[in-house]
Coordinates of N, CA and C in Angstrom, one line a residue:
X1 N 271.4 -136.4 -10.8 CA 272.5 -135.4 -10.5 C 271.9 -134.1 -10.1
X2 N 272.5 -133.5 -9.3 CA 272.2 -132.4 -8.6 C 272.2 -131.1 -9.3
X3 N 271.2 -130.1 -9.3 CA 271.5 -129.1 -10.3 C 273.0 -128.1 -10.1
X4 N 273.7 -128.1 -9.1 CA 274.7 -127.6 -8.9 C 276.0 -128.3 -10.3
X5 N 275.8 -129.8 -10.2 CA 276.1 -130.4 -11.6 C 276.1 -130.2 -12.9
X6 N 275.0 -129.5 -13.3 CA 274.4 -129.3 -14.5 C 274.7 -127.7 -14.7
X7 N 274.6 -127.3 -13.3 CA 275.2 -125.7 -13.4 C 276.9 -125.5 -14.7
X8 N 277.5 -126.2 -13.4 CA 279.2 -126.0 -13.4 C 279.1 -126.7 -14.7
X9 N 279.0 -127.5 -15.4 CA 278.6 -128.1 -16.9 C 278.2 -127.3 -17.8
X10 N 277.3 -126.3 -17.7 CA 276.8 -125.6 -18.4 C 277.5 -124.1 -18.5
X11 N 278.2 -123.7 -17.5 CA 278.6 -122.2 -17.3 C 280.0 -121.8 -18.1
X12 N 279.4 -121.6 -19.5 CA 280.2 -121.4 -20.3 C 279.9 -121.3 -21.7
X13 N 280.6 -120.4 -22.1 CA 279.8 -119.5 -22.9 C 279.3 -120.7 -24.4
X14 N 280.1 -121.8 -24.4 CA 280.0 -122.6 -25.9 C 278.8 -123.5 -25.1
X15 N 278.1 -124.3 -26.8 CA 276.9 -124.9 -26.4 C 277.7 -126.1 -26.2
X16 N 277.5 -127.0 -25.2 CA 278.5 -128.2 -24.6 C 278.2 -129.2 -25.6
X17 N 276.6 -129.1 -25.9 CA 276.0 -130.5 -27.0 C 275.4 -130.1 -28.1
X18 N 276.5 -128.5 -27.9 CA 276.1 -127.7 -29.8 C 274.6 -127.5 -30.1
X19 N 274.7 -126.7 -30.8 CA 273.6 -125.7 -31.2 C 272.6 -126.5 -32.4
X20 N 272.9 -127.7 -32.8 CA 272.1 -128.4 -34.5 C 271.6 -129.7 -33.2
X21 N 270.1 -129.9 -33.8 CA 269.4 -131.1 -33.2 C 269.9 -132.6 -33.3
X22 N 269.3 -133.2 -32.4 CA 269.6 -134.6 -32.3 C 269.6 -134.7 -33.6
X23 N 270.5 -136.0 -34.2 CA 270.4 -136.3 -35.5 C 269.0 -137.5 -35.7
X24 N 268.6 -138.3 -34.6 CA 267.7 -139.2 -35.0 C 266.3 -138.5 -34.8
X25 N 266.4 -137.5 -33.4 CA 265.3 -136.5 -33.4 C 264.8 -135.8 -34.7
X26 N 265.8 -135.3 -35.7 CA 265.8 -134.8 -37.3 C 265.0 -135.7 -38.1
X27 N 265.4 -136.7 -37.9 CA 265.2 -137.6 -38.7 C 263.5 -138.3 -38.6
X28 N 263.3 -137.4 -37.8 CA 261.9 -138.1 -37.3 C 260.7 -136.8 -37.8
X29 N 261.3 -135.8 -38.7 CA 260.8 -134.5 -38.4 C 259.4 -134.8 -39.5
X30 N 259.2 -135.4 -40.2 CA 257.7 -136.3 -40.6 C 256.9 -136.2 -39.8
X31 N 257.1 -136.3 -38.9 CA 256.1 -136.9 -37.6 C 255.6 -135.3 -36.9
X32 N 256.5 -134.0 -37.0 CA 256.3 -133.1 -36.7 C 255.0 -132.4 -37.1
X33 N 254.1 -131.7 -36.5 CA 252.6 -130.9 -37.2 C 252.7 -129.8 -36.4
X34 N 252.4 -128.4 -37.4 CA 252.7 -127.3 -36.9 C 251.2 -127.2 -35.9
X35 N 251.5 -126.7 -34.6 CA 250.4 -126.6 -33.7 C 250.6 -127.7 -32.2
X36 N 251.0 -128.4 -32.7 CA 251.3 -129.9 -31.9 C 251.8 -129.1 -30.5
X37 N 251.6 -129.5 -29.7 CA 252.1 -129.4 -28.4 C 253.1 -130.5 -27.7
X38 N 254.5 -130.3 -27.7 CA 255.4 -130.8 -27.5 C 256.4 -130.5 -26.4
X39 N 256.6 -131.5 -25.8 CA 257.8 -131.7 -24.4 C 258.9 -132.0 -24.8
X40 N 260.1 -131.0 -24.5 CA 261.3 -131.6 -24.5 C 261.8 -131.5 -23.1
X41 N 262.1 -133.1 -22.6 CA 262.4 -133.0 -21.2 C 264.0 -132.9 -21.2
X42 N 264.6 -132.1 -20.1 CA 265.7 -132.2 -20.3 C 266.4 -131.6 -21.3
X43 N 266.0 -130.1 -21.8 CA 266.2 -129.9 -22.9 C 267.7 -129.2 -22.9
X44 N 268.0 -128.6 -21.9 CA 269.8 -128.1 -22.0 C 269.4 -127.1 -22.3
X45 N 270.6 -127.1 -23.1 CA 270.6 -125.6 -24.2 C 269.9 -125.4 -25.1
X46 N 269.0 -126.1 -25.4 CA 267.8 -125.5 -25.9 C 267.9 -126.3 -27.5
X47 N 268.7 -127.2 -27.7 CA 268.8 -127.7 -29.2 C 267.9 -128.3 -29.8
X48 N 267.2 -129.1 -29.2 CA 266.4 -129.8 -29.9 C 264.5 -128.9 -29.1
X49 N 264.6 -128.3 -28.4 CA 263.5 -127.7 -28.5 C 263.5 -126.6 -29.5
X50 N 264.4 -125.8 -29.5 CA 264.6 -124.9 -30.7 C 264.3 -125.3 -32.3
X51 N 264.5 -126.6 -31.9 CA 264.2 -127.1 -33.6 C 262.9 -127.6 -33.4
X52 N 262.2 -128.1 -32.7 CA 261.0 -128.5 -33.0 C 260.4 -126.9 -33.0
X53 N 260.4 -126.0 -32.4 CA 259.1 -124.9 -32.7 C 259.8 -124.1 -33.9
X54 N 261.2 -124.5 -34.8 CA 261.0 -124.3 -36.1 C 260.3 -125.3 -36.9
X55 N 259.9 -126.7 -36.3 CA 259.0 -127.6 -37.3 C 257.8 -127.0 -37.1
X56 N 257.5 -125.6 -36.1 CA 256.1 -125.1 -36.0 C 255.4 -125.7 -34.9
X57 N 256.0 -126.9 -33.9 CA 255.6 -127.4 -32.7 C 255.1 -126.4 -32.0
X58 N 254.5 -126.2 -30.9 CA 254.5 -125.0 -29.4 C 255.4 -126.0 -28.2
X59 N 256.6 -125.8 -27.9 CA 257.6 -126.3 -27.6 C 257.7 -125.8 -25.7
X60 N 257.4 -127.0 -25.0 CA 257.5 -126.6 -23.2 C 258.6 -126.8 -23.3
X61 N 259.8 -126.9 -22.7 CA 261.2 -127.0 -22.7 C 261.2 -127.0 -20.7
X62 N 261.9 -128.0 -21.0 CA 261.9 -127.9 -19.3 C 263.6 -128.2 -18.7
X63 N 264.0 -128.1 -17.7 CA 265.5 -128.4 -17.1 C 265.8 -128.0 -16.2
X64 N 266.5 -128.6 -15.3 CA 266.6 -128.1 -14.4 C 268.1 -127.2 -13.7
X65 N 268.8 -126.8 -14.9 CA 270.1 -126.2 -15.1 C 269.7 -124.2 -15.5
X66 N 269.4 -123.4 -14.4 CA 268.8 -121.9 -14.9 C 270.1 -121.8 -16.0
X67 N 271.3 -122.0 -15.8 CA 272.1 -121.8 -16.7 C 272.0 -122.2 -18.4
X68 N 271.8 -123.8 -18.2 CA 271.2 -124.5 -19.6 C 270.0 -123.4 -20.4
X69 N 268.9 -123.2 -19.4 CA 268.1 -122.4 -20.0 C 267.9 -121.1 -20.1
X70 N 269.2 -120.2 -20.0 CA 269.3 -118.8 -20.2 C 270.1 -119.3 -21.4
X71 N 270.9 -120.3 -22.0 CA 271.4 -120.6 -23.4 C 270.2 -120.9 -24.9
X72 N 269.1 -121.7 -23.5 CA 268.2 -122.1 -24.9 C 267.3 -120.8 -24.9
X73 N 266.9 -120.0 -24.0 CA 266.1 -118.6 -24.4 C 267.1 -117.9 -25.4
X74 N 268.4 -117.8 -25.6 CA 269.4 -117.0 -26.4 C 269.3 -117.7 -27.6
X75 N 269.8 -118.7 -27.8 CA 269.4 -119.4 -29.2 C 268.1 -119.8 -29.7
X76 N 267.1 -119.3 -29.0 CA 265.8 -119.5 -29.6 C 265.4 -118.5 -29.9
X77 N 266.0 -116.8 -29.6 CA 265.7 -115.5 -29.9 C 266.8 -115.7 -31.4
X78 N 267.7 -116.3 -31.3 CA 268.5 -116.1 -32.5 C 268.2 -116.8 -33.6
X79 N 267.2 -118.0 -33.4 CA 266.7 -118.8 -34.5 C 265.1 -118.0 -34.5
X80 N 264.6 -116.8 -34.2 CA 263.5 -116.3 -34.2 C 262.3 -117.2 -34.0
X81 N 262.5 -118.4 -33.2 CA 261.6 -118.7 -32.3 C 261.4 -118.4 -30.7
X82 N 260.1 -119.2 -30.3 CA 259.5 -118.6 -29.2 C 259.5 -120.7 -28.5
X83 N 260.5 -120.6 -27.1 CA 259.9 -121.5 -26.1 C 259.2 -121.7 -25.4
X84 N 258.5 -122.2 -24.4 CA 257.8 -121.8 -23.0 C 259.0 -122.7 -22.5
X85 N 259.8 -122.0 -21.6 CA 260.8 -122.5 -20.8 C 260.5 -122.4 -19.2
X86 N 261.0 -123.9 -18.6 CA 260.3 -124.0 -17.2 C 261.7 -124.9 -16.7
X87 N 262.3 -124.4 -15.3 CA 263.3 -124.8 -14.3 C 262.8 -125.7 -14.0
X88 N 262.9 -127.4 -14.0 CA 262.1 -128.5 -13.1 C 263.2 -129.3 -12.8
X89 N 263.6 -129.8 -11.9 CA 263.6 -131.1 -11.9 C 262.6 -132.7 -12.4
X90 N 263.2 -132.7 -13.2 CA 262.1 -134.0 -13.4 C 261.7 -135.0 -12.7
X91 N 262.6 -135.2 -11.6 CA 262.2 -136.5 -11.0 C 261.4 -135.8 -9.8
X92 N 261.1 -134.6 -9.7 CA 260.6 -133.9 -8.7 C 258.9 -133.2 -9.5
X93 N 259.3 -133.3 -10.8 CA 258.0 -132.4 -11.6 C 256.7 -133.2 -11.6
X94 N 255.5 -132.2 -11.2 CA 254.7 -132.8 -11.2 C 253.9 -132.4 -13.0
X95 N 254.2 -134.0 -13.5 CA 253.5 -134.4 -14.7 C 252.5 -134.3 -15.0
X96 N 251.8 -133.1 -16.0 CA 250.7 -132.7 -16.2 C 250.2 -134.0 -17.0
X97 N 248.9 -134.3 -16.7 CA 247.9 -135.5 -17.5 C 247.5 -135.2 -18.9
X98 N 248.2 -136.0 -19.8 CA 247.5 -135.8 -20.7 C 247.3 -134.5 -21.9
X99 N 249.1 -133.8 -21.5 CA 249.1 -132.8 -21.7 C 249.4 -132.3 -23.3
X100 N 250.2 -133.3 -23.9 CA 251.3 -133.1 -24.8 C 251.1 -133.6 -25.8
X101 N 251.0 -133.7 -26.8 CA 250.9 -134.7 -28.6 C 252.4 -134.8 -28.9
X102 N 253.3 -134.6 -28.4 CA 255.0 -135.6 -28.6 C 255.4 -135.1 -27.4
X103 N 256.1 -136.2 -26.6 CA 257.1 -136.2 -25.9 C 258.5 -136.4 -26.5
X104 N 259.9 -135.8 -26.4 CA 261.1 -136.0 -26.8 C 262.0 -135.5 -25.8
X105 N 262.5 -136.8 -25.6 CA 263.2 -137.7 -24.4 C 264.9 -137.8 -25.3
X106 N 265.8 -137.1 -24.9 CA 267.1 -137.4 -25.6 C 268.0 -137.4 -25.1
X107 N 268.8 -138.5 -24.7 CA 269.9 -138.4 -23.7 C 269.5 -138.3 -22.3
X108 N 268.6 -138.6 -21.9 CA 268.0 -138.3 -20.5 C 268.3 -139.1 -19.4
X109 N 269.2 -139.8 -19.8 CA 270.0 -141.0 -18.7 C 270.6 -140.5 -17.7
X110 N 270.1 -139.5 -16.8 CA 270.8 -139.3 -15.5 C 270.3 -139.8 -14.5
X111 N 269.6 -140.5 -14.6 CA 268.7 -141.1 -13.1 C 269.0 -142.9 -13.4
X112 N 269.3 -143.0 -11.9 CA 269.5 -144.8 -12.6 C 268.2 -145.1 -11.7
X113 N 267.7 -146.8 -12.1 CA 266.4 -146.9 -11.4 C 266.7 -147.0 -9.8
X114 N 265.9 -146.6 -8.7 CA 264.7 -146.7 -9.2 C 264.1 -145.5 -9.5
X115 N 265.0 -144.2 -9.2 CA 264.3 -142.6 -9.8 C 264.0 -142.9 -11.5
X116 N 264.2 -143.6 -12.2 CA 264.3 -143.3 -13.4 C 262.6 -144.2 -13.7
X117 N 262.0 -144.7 -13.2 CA 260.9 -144.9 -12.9 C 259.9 -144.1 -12.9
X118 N 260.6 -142.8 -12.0 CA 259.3 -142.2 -11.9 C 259.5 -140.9 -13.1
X119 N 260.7 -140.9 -14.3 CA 260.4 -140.4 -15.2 C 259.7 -141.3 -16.3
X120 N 259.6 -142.5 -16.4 CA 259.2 -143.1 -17.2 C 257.8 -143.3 -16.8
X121 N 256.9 -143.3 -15.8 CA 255.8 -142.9 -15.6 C 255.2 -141.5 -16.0
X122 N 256.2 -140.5 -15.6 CA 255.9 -139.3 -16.0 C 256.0 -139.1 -17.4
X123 N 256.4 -139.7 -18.0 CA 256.1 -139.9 -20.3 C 254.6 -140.3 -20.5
X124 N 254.9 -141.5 -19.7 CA 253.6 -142.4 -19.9 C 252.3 -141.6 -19.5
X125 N 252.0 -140.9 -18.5 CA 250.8 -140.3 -18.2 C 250.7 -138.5 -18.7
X126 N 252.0 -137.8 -19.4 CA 251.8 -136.7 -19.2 C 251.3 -136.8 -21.2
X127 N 251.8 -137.8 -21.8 CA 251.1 -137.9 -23.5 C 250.1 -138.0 -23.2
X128 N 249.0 -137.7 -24.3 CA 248.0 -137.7 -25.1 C 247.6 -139.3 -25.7
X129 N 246.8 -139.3 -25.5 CA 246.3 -140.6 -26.2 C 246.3 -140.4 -27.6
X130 N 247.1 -141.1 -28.4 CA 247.5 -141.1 -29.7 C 248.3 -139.8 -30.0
X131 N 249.3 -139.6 -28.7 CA 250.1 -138.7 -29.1 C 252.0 -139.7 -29.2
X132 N 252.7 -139.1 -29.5 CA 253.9 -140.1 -30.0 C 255.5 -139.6 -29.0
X133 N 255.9 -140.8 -28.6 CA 257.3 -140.3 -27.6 C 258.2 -140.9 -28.3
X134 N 259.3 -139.5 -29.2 CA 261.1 -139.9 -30.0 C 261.6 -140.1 -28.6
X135 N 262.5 -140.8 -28.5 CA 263.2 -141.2 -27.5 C 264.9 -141.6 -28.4
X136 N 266.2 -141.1 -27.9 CA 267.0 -141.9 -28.0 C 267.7 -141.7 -26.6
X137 N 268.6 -143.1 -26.5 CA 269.7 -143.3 -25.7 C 270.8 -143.9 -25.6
X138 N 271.6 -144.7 -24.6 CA 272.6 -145.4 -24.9 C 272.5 -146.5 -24.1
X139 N 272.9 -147.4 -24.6 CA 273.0 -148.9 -24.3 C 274.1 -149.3 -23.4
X140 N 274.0 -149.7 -22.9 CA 275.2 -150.3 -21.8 C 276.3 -150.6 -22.4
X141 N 276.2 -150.7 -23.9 CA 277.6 -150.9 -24.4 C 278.6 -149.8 -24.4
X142 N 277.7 -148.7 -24.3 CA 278.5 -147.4 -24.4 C 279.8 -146.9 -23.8
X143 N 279.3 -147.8 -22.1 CA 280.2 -148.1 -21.2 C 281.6 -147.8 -22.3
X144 N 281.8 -149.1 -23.0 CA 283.1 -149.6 -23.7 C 283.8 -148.0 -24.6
X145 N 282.9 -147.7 -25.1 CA 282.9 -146.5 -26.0 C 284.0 -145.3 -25.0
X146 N 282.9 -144.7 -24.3 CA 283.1 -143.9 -23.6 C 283.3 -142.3 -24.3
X147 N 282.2 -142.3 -24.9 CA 282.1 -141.1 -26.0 C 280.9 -140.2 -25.4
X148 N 280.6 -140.3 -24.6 CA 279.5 -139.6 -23.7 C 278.4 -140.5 -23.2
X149 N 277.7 -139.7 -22.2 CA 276.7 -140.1 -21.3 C 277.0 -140.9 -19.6
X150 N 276.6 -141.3 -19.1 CA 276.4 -141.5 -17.6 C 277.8 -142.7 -17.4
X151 N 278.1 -143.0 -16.7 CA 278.9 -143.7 -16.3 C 278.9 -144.9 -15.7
X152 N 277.5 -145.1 -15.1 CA 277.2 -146.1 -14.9 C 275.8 -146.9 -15.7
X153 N 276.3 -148.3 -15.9 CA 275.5 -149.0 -17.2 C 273.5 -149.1 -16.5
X154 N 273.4 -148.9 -15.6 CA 272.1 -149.3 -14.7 C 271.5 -148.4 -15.3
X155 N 272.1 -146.8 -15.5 CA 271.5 -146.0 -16.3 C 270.6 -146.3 -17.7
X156 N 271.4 -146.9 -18.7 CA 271.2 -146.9 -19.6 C 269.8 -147.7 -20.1
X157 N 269.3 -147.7 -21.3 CA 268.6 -148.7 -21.7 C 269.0 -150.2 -23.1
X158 N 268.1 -150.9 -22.5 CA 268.3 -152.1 -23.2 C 267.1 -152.4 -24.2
X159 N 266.8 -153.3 -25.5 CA 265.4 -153.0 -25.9 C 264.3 -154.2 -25.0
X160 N 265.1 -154.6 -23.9 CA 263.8 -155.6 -23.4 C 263.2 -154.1 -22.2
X161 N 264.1 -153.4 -21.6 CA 263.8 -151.7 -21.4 C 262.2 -151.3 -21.7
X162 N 262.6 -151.4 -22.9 CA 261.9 -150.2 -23.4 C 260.5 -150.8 -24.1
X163 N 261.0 -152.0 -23.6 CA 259.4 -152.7 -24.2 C 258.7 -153.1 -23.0
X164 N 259.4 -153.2 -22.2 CA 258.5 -153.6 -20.5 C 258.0 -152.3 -20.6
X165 N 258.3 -151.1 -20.4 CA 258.0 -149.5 -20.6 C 257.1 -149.0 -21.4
X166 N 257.0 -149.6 -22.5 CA 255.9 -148.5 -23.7 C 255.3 -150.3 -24.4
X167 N 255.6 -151.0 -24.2 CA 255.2 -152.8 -24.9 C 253.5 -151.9 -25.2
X168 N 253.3 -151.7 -24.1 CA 251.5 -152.2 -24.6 C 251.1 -150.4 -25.6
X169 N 251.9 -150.0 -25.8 CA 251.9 -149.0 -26.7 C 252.4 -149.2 -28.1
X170 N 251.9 -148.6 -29.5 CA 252.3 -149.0 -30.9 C 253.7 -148.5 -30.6
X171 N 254.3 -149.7 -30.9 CA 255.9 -149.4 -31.3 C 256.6 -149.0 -33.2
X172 N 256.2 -148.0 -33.3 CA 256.9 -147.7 -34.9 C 257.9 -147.8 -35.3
X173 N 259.2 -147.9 -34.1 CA 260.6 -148.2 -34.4 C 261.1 -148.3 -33.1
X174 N 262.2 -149.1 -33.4 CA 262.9 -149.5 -32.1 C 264.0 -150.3 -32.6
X175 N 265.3 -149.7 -32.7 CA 266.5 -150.1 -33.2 C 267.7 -150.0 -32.1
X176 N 268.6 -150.7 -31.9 CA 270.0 -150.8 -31.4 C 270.8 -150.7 -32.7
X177 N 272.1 -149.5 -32.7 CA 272.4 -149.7 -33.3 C 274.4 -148.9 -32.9
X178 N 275.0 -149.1 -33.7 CA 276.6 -148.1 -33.4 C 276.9 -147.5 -34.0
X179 N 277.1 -146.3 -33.8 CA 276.7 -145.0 -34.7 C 277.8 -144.0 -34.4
X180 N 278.2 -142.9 -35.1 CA 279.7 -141.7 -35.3 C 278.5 -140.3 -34.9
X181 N 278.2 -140.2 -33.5 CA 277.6 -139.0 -33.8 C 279.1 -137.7 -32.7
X182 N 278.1 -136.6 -33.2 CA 279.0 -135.6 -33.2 C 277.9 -134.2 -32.3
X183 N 277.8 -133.8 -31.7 CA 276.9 -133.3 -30.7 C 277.7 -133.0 -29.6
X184 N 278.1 -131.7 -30.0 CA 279.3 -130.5 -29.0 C 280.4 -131.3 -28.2
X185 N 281.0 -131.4 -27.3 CA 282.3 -131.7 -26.8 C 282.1 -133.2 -26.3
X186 N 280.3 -133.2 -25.5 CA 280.4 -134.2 -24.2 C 279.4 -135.7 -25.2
X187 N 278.9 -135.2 -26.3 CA 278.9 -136.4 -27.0 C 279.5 -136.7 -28.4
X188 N 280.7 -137.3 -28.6 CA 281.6 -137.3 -30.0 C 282.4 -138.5 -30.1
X189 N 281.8 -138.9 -30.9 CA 282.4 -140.9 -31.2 C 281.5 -141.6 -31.6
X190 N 282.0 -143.0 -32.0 CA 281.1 -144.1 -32.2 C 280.5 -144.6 -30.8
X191 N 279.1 -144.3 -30.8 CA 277.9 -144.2 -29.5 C 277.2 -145.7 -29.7
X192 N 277.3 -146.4 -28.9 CA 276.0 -147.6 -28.9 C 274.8 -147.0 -28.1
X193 N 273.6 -146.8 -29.3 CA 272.7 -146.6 -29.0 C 271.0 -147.1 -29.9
X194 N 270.0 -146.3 -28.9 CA 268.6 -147.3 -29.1 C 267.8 -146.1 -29.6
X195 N 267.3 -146.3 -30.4 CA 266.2 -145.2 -30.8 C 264.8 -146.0 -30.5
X196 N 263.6 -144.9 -30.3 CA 262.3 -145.7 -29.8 C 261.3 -144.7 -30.7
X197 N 260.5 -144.8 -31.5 CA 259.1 -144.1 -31.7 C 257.9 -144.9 -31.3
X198 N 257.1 -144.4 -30.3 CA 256.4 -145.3 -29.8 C 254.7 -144.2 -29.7
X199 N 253.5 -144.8 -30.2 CA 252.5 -144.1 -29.9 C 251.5 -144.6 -29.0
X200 N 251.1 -143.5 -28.2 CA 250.2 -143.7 -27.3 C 248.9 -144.2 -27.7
X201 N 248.2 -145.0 -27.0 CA 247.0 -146.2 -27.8 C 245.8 -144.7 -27.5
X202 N 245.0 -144.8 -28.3 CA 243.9 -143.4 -28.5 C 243.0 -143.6 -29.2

């Protein structure tokens, strides 16, 4: 989707997918180490990077919405953290090697394949060897739901997905499951969705 998209979506003054982090991204906050160097691709408004560099991460925040991220610079001065905030398109960004000890990937289903390929290469080569990618998304059942996310199912992932994609990587979790989450206007309902913790071989 075109940043003009993500503009007109964002231009307004409420956080669309609210201000408190992914709930499974939370739930993974064990795994967080203060110092860690961390990507949140696609970060919006800034929610879930804002909470990782309160777990003491050093948080890139990337998006490609200047509006999304004049919200996550505002709510990261208000939670007295610091981002490094960058405009990309991702399917356009060139992925630094080997850069990051966590990737977190949330809701990032805007690209159906075969663009979404070359974000999923871009996970794969921009971690650390023995560094770890939270991932969640939505499953084509969602479709039925219709409580947020993309509209079309080609988007989504499935767990044979996400094992063609990270398989030859340690898988620590990898669940489908249907869930009541609540995350500002554009995600709210019972979501069919996949969570992934997966580490890079190192």
């Amino acid at each position: 989707m075109s940043s003009d998209f993500w503009n007109a979506r964002y231009a307004t003054d409420d956080y669309i997918f609210g201000t408190a982090p992914n709930v499974f991204l939370a739930s993974q906050a064990a795994r967080i180490r203060p110092g860690m160097r961390a990507l949140a691709i696609a970060d919006g408004e800034g929610r879930n990077g804002v909470w990782l560099a309160e777990q003491g991460a050093t948080v890139h925040a990337i998006d490609v919405s200047p509006f999304a991220l004049e919200k996550a610079r505002k709510l990261a001065a208000e939670r007295g953290v610091a981002l490094e905030i960058e405009q990309a398109d991702v399917l356009n960004w060139t992925w630094p090697e080997a850069a990051y000890d966590l990737v977190v990937a949330i809701f990032i289903q805007f690209a159906p394949p075969p663009e979404r390929d070359r974000i999923i290469e871009g996970i794969r080569r921009t971690l650390k060897p023995g560094g770890t990618l939270i991932l969640q998304g939505y499953t084509p059942k969602q479709i039925e739901f219709a409580t947020g996310g993309p509209s079309n199912p080609a988007n989504m992932y499935t767990e044979a997905d996400l094992r063609r994609w990270f398989g030859d990587w340690v898988i620590e979790h990898l669940a489908e499951h249907e869930s009541h989450i609540s995350e500002g206007a554009h995600h709210h309902g019972m979501s069919a969705l996949i969570d992934l913790v997966a580490r890079k071989p190192g």
